[in-house]
Coordinates of C-alpha atoms in Angstrom, one line a residue:
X1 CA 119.4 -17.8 -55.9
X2 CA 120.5 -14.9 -58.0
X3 CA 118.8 -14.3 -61.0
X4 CA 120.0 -14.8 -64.4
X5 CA 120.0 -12.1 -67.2
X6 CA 116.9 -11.8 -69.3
X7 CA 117.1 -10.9 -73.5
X8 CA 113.6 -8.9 -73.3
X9 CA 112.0 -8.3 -76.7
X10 CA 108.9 -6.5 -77.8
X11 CA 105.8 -8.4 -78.0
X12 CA 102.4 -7.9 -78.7
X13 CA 100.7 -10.0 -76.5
X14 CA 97.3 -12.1 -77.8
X15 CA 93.2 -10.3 -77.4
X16 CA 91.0 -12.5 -75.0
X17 CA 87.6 -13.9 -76.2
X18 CA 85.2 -14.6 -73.1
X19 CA 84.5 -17.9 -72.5
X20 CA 80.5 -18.8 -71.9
X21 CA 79.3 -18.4 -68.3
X22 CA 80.9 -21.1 -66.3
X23 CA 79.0 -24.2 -64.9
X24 CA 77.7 -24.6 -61.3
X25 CA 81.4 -25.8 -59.8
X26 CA 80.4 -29.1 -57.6
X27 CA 82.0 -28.9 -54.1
X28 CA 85.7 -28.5 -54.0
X29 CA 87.3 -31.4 -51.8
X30 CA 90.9 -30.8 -50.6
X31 CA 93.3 -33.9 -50.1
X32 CA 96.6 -33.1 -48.0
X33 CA 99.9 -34.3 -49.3
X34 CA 103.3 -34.1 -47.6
X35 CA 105.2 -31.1 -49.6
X36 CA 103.9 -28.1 -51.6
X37 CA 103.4 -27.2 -55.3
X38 CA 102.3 -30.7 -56.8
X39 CA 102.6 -28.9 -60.1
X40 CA 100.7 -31.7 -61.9
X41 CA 98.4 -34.8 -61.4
X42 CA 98.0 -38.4 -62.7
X43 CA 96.3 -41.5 -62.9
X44 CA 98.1 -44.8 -62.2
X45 CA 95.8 -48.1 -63.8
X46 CA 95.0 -48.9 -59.8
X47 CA 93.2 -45.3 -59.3
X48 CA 95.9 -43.9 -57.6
X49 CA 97.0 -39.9 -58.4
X50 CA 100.5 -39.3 -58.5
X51 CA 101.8 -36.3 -58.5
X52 CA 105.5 -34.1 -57.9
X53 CA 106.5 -31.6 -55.4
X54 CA 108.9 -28.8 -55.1
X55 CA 111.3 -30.4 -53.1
X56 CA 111.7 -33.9 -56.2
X57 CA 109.7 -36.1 -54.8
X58 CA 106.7 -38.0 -56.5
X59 CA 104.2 -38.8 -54.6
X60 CA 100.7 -41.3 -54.7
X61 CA 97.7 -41.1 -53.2
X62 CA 94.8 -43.3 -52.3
X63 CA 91.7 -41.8 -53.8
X64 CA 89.6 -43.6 -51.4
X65 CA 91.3 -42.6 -47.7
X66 CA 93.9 -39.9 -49.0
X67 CA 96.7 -41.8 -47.4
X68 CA 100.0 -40.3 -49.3
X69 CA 103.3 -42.0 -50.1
X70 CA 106.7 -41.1 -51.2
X71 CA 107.5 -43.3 -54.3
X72 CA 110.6 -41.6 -55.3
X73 CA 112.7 -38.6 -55.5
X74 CA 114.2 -37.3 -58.9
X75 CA 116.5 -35.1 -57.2
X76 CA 115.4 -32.1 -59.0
X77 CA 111.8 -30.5 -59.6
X78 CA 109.0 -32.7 -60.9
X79 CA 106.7 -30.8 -63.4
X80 CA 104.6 -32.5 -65.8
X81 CA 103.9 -36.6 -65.3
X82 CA 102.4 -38.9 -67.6
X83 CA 102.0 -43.3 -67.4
X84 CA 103.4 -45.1 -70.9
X85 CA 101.5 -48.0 -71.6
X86 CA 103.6 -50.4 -69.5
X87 CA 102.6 -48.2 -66.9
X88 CA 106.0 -46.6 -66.1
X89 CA 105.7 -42.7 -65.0
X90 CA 107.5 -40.1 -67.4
X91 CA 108.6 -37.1 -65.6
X92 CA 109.3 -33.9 -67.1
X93 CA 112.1 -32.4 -64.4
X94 CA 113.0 -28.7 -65.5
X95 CA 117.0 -29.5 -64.1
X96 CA 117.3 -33.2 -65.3
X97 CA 115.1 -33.4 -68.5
X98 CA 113.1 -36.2 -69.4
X99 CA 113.2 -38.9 -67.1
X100 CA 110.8 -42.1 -66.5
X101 CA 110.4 -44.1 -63.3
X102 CA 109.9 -48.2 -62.8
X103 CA 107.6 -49.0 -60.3
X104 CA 108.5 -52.2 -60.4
X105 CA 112.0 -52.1 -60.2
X106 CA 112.4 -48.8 -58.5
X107 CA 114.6 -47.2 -61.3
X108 CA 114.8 -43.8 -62.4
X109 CA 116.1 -43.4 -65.5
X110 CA 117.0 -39.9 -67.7
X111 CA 115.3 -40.5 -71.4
X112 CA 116.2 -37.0 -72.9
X113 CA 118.9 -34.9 -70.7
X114 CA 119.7 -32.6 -74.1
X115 CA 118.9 -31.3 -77.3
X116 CA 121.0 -30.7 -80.5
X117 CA 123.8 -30.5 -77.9
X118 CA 122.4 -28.4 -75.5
X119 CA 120.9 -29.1 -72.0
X120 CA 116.7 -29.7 -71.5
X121 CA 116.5 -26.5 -69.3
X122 CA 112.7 -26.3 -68.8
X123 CA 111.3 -29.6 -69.7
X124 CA 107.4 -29.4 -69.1
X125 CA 104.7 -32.1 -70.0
X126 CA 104.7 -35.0 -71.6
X127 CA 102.8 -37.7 -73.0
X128 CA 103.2 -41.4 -74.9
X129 CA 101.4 -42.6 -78.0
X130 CA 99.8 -46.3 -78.6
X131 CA 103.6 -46.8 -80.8
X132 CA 105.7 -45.6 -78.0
X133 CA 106.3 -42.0 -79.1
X134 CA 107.2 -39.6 -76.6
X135 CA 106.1 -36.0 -77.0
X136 CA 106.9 -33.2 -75.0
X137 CA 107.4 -29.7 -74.8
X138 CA 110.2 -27.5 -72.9
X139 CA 108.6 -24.3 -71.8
X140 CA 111.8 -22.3 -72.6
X141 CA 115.6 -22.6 -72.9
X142 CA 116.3 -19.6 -71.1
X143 CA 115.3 -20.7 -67.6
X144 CA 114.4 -23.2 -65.1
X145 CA 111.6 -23.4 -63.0
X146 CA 112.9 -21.2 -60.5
X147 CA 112.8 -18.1 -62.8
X148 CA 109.7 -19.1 -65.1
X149 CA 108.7 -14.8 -64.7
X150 CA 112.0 -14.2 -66.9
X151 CA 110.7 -16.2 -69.6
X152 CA 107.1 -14.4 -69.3
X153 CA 109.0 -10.8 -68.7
X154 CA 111.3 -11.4 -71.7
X155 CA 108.4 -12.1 -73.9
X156 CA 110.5 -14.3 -76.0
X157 CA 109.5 -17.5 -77.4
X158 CA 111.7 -19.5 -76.3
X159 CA 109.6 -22.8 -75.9
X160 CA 109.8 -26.2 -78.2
X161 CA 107.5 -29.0 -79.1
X162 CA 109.9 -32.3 -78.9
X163 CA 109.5 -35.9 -79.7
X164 CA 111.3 -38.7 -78.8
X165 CA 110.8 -41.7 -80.7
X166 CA 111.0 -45.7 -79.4
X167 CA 114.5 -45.6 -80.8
X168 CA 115.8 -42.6 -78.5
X169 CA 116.2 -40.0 -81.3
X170 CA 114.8 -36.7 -80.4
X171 CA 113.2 -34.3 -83.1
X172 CA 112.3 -30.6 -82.4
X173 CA 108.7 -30.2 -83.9
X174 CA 107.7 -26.8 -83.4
X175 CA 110.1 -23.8 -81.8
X176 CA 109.4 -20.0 -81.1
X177 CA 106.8 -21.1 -78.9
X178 CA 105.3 -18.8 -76.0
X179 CA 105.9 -20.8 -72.6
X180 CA 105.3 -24.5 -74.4
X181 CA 103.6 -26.4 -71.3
X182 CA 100.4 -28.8 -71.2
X183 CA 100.8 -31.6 -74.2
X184 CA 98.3 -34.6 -74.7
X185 CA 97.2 -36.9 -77.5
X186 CA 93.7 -36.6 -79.4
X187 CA 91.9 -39.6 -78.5
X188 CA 92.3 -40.7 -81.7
X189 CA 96.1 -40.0 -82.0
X190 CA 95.4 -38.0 -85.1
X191 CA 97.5 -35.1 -83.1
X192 CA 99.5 -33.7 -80.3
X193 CA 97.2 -30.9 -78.6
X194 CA 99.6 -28.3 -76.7
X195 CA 99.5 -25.3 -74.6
X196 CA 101.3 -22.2 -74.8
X197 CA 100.8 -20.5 -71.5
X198 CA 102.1 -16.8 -72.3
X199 CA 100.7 -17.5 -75.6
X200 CA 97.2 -18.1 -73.8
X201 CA 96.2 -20.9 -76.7
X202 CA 95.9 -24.3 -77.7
X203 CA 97.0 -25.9 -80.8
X204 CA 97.2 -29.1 -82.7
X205 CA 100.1 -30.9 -84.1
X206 CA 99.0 -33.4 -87.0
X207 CA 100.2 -36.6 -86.5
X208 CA 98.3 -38.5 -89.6
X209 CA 95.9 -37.0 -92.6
X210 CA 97.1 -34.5 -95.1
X211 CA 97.9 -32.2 -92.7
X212 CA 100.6 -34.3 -90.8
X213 CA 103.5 -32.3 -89.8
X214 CA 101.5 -28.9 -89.6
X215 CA 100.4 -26.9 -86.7
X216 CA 96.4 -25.9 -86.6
X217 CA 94.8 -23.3 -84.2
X218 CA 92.6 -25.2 -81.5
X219 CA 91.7 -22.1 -79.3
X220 CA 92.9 -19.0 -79.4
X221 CA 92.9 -15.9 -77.4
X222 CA 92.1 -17.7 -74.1
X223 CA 91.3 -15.1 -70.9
X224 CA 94.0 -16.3 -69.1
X225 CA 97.0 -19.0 -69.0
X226 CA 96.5 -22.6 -69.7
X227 CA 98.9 -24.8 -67.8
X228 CA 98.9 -28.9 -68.2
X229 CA 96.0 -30.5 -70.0
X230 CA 94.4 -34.0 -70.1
X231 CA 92.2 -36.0 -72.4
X232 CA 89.2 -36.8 -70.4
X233 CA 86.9 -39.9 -70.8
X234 CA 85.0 -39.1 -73.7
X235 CA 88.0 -37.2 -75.9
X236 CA 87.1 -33.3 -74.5
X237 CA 90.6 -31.7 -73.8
X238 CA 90.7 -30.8 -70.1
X239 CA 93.1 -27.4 -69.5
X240 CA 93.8 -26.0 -66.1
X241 CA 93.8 -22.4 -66.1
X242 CA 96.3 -21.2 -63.9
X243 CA 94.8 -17.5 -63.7
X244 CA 93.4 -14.7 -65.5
X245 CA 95.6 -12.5 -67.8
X246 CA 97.9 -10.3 -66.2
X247 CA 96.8 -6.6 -66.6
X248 CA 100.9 -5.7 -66.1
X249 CA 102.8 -8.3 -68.2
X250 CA 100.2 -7.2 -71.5
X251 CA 101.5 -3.6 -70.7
X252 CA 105.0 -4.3 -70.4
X253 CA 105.6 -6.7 -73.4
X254 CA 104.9 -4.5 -76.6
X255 CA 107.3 -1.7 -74.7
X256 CA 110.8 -1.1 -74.5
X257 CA 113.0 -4.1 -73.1
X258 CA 115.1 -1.5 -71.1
X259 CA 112.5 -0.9 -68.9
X260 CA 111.7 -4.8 -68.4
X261 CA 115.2 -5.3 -68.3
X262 CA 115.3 -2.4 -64.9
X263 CA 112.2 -4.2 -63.6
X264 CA 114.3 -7.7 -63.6
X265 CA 116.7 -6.7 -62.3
X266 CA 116.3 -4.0 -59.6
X267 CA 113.2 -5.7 -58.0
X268 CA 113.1 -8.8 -55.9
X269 CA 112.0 -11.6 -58.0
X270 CA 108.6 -12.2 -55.6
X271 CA 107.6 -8.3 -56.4
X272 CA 107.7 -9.1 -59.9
X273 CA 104.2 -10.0 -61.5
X274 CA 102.6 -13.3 -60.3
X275 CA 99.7 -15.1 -61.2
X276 CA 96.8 -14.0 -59.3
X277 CA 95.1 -17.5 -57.3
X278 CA 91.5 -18.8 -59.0
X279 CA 90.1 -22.7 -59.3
X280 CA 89.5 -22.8 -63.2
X281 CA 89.9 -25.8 -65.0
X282 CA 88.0 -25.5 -68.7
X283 CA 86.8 -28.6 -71.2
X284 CA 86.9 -27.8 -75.1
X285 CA 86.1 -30.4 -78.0
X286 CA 89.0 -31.6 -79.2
X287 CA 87.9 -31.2 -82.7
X288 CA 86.5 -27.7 -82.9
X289 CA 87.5 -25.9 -79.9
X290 CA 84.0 -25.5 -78.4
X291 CA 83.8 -25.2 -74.6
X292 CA 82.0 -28.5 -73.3
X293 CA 82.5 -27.6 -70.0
X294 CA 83.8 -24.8 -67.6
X295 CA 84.1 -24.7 -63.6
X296 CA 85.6 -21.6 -62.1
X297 CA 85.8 -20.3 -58.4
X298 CA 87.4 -19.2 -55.5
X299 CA 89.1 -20.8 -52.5
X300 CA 91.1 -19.8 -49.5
X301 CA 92.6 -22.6 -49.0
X302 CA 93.6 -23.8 -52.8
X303 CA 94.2 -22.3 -56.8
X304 CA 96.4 -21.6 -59.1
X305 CA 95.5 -25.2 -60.8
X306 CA 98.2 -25.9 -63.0
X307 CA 97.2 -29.4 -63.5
X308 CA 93.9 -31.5 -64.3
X309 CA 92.9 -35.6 -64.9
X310 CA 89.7 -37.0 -64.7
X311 CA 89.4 -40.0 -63.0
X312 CA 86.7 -42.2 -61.3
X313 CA 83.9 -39.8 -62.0
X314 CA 86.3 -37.3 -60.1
X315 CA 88.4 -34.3 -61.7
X316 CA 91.4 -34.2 -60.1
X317 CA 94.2 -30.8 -59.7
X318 CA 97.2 -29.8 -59.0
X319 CA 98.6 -26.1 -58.0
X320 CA 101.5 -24.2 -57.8
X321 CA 102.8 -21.9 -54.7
X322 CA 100.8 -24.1 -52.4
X323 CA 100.3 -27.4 -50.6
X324 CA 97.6 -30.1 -51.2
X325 CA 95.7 -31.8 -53.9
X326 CA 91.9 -31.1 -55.2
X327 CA 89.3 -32.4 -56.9
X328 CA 85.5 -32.6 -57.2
X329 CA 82.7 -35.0 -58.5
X330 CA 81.2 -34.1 -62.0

């Protein structure tokens, strides 16, 4: 697929804060699924994760044997998932927008396929409130899935905060966001906690209080890229780290966009720079930021986490660039 033209500006990309020392990471427990890059993982009221591969298809699997089945296939490329309280499956599909499945009745149906007249190009995570509030975020406008390293190259923000309400109108929350991606609900619903990935942060979007409407600071300066995120049992924010900063990308962004703009487009698009593999999935207090919990480490056979629910006692991941589910027993 021939790449499209990237806009590069100059950027001066975030510091990085260690985190504390990680936790003893329990043993990692792989879970084969029929395609590659289930980009993110859910939990269906039966127990059963769900999750989307590269090729559109959405898949669930039996926690207890591991037995995988097709449910459906959007026809496109499944990113971010998320079960409304009638326990329908919203998809985030980076060609066809928002779209939500019926398990019951089989039906795929597209909720958001533009914006202000344009199409949803990258459309990333989502998530429902109690009133049936939609939220999601598109990672940018400039690319699809296919060529997420423009967006990071470019250094552009180019990602939105959305939300559709029960009514079908669509309001853009926040814009000039840095790759937009993991969005999920305090446990309270008091706000919208999101990711930016390039942006290596978290933040809050106040739903209630006298700060509704504004945008406050959760973490900053993360060490490296948070993907999806979850709310876990008792309210902590769980955020897969994809991988560590990239050494290259923080040159290149604050320097001239000719020379990114040479890099795009003389070099094939797998030389460009690329996520180096780790199993890191982080836990932070969803009121101050603090780490609660941390598990980090290495695996030949699985990383690049890009996704993260907790379920059964188990905390479950997806990847990128790879096949197969994982998850271990906290």
């Amino acid at each position: 697929m021939p790449k499209p033209r990237i806009d590069p500006v100059r950027w001066q990309p975030p510091g990085s804060r260690p985190l504390p020392p990680p936790d003893a990471t329990p043993e990692l427990r792989l879970v084969e699924i029929p395609g590659t890059a289930p980009e993110d993982v859910v939990a269906a009221a039966d127990g059963s994760i769900w999750t989307g591969v590269e090729d559109g298809r959405i898949i669930a699997v039996d926690p207890a044997g591991g037995a995988a089945r097709v449910v459906t296939n959007t026809g496109g490329r499944p990113l971010g998932l998320a079960f409304t309280r009638d326990h329908r499956l919203l998809i985030c599909d980076s060609h066809r927008g928002l779209l939500r499945y019926d398990p019951q009745t089989e039906q795929l149906e597209t909720l958001v396929g533009e914006v202000n007249g344009r199409p949803l190009t990258f459309c990333s995570n989502a998530v429902e409130s109690s009133d049936g509030t939609i939220y999601f975020t598109e990672s940018t406008s400039r690319f699809h899935y296919e060529h997420y390293k423009g967006s990071v190259i470019e250094a552009r923000g180019s990602g939105s905060l959305m939300q559709r309400s029960p009514d079908g109108t669509v309001s853009v929350l926040a814009t000039g966001l840095h790759f937009a991606n993991g969005v999920t609900l305090t446990a309270d619903e008091s706000a919208v906690v999101f990711a930016e990935s390039t942006g290596r942060r978290l933040s809050k979007y106040w739903l209630t209080g006298s700060r509704h409407g504004s945008i406050t600071a959760l973490v900053e300066e993360l060490p490296g890229h948070p993907d999806n995120i979850s709310t876990g049992a008792d309210g902590r924010i769980w955020v897969a780290m994809v991988s560590d900063r990239n050494a290259l990308s923080d040159w290149l962004s604050p320097r001239a966009p000719i020379l990114r703009r040479m890099m795009w487009r003389l070099l094939p698009y797998r030389w460009l720079p690329d996520p180096t593999p780790v199993v890191w999935v982080v836990g932070f207090d969803a009121d101050d930021g603090r780490v609660l919990a941390q598990y980090r480490t290495e695996h030949p056979d699985f990383g690049l986490a890009t996704g993260v629910v907790e379920a059964d006692g188990r905390l479950w991941m997806g990847r990128i660039a790879g096949p197969g589910l994982a998850y271990f027993r906290l």
